[in-house]
Amino acid sequence: MVADRVPLAQFADDGATTREQLPSDVADAVAFLASASARQLTGQFLDVDGGASLVRAAR
């Protein structure tokens, strides 16, 4: 529902990038993409950056 969405600027102010990124964060994404759960994903970019790309886009 559109009314439930958080504005991008508020998301950036909420500290989207405050948690340190760990190698396991990327490993978890890779494990998901290699699993049957991701069988319908094709041609997508998956940014595992703690929201940093969203913060940069908002500026």
Short mmCIF file of the C-alpha atoms (twelve columns), coordinates in Angstrom:
data_MODEL
# 
_entry.id   MODEL 
# 
loop_
_atom_site.group_PDB 
_atom_site.id 
_atom_site.type_symbol 
_atom_site.label_atom_id 
_atom_site.label_alt_id 
_atom_site.label_comp_id 
_atom_site.label_asym_id 
_atom_site.label_seq_id 
_atom_site.Cartn_x 
_atom_site.Cartn_y 
_atom_site.Cartn_z 
_atom_site.pdbx_PDB_model_num 
ATOM 1  C CA . MET A 1  0.000  0.000   0.000   1 
ATOM 2  C CA . VAL A 2  1.475  3.347   -1.025  1 
ATOM 3  C CA . ALA A 3  0.411  5.103   2.192   1 
ATOM 4  C CA . ASP A 4  2.573  2.694   4.218   1 
ATOM 5  C CA . ARG A 5  5.787  3.568   2.404   1 
ATOM 6  C CA . VAL A 6  8.486  5.553   4.184   1 
ATOM 7  C CA . PRO A 7  9.803  8.586   2.232   1 
ATOM 8  C CA . LEU A 8  13.322 8.034   0.925   1 
ATOM 9  C CA . ALA A 9  14.706 11.075  2.767   1 
ATOM 10 C CA . GLN A 10 13.371 9.724   6.071   1 
ATOM 11 C CA . PHE A 11 14.954 6.344   5.309   1 
ATOM 12 C CA . ALA A 12 18.321 8.047   4.848   1 
ATOM 13 C CA . ASP A 13 17.891 10.023  8.088   1 
ATOM 14 C CA . ASP A 14 17.065 6.839   9.969   1 
ATOM 15 C CA . GLY A 15 20.652 5.649   9.530   1 
ATOM 16 C CA . ALA A 16 20.438 3.259   6.610   1 
ATOM 17 C CA . THR A 17 24.196 2.752   6.644   1 
ATOM 18 C CA . THR A 18 24.978 2.763   10.363  1 
ATOM 19 C CA . ARG A 19 25.621 -0.991  10.657  1 
ATOM 20 C CA . GLU A 20 29.029 -2.278  9.622   1 
ATOM 21 C CA . GLN A 21 28.859 -4.456  6.515   1 
ATOM 22 C CA . LEU A 22 30.221 -7.941  7.051   1 
ATOM 23 C CA . PRO A 23 31.398 -10.560 4.549   1 
ATOM 24 C CA . SER A 24 28.545 -12.745 5.782   1 
ATOM 25 C CA . ASP A 25 26.056 -10.134 4.492   1 
ATOM 26 C CA . VAL A 26 27.287 -10.720 0.956   1 
ATOM 27 C CA . ALA A 27 27.544 -14.476 1.530   1 
ATOM 28 C CA . ASP A 28 23.896 -14.580 2.640   1 
ATOM 29 C CA . ALA A 29 22.829 -12.776 -0.543  1 
ATOM 30 C CA . VAL A 30 24.871 -15.165 -2.684  1 
ATOM 31 C CA . ALA A 31 23.383 -18.169 -0.885  1 
ATOM 32 C CA . PHE A 32 19.888 -16.829 -1.546  1 
ATOM 33 C CA . LEU A 33 20.605 -16.207 -5.226  1 
ATOM 34 C CA . ALA A 34 21.999 -19.732 -5.562  1 
ATOM 35 C CA . SER A 35 18.915 -21.251 -3.933  1 
ATOM 36 C CA . ALA A 36 15.657 -22.418 -5.465  1 
ATOM 37 C CA . SER A 37 13.926 -19.456 -3.798  1 
ATOM 38 C CA . ALA A 38 15.552 -17.140 -6.340  1 
ATOM 39 C CA . ARG A 39 14.598 -19.205 -9.389  1 
ATOM 40 C CA . GLN A 40 12.382 -16.434 -10.813 1 
ATOM 41 C CA . LEU A 41 15.028 -13.702 -10.502 1 
ATOM 42 C CA . THR A 42 16.737 -12.828 -13.748 1 
ATOM 43 C CA . GLY A 43 18.743 -9.809  -14.842 1 
ATOM 44 C CA . GLN A 44 18.586 -8.004  -11.494 1 
ATOM 45 C CA . PHE A 45 21.098 -5.936  -9.566  1 
ATOM 46 C CA . LEU A 46 21.293 -6.772  -5.883  1 
ATOM 47 C CA . ASP A 47 23.058 -4.083  -3.877  1 
ATOM 48 C CA . VAL A 48 24.290 -5.504  -0.585  1 
ATOM 49 C CA . ASP A 49 25.383 -2.178  0.852   1 
ATOM 50 C CA . GLY A 50 23.183 -1.501  3.876   1 
ATOM 51 C CA . GLY A 51 21.163 1.097   2.001   1 
ATOM 52 C CA . ALA A 52 24.133 3.244   0.965   1 
ATOM 53 C CA . SER A 53 23.002 3.278   -2.676  1 
ATOM 54 C CA . LEU A 54 19.600 4.640   -1.589  1 
ATOM 55 C CA . VAL A 55 21.220 7.385   0.466   1 
ATOM 56 C CA . ARG A 56 23.450 8.383   -2.464  1 
ATOM 57 C CA . ALA A 57 20.452 8.425   -4.810  1 
ATOM 58 C CA . ALA A 58 18.545 10.740  -2.474  1 
ATOM 59 C CA . ARG A 59 21.243 13.408  -2.558  1 
# 
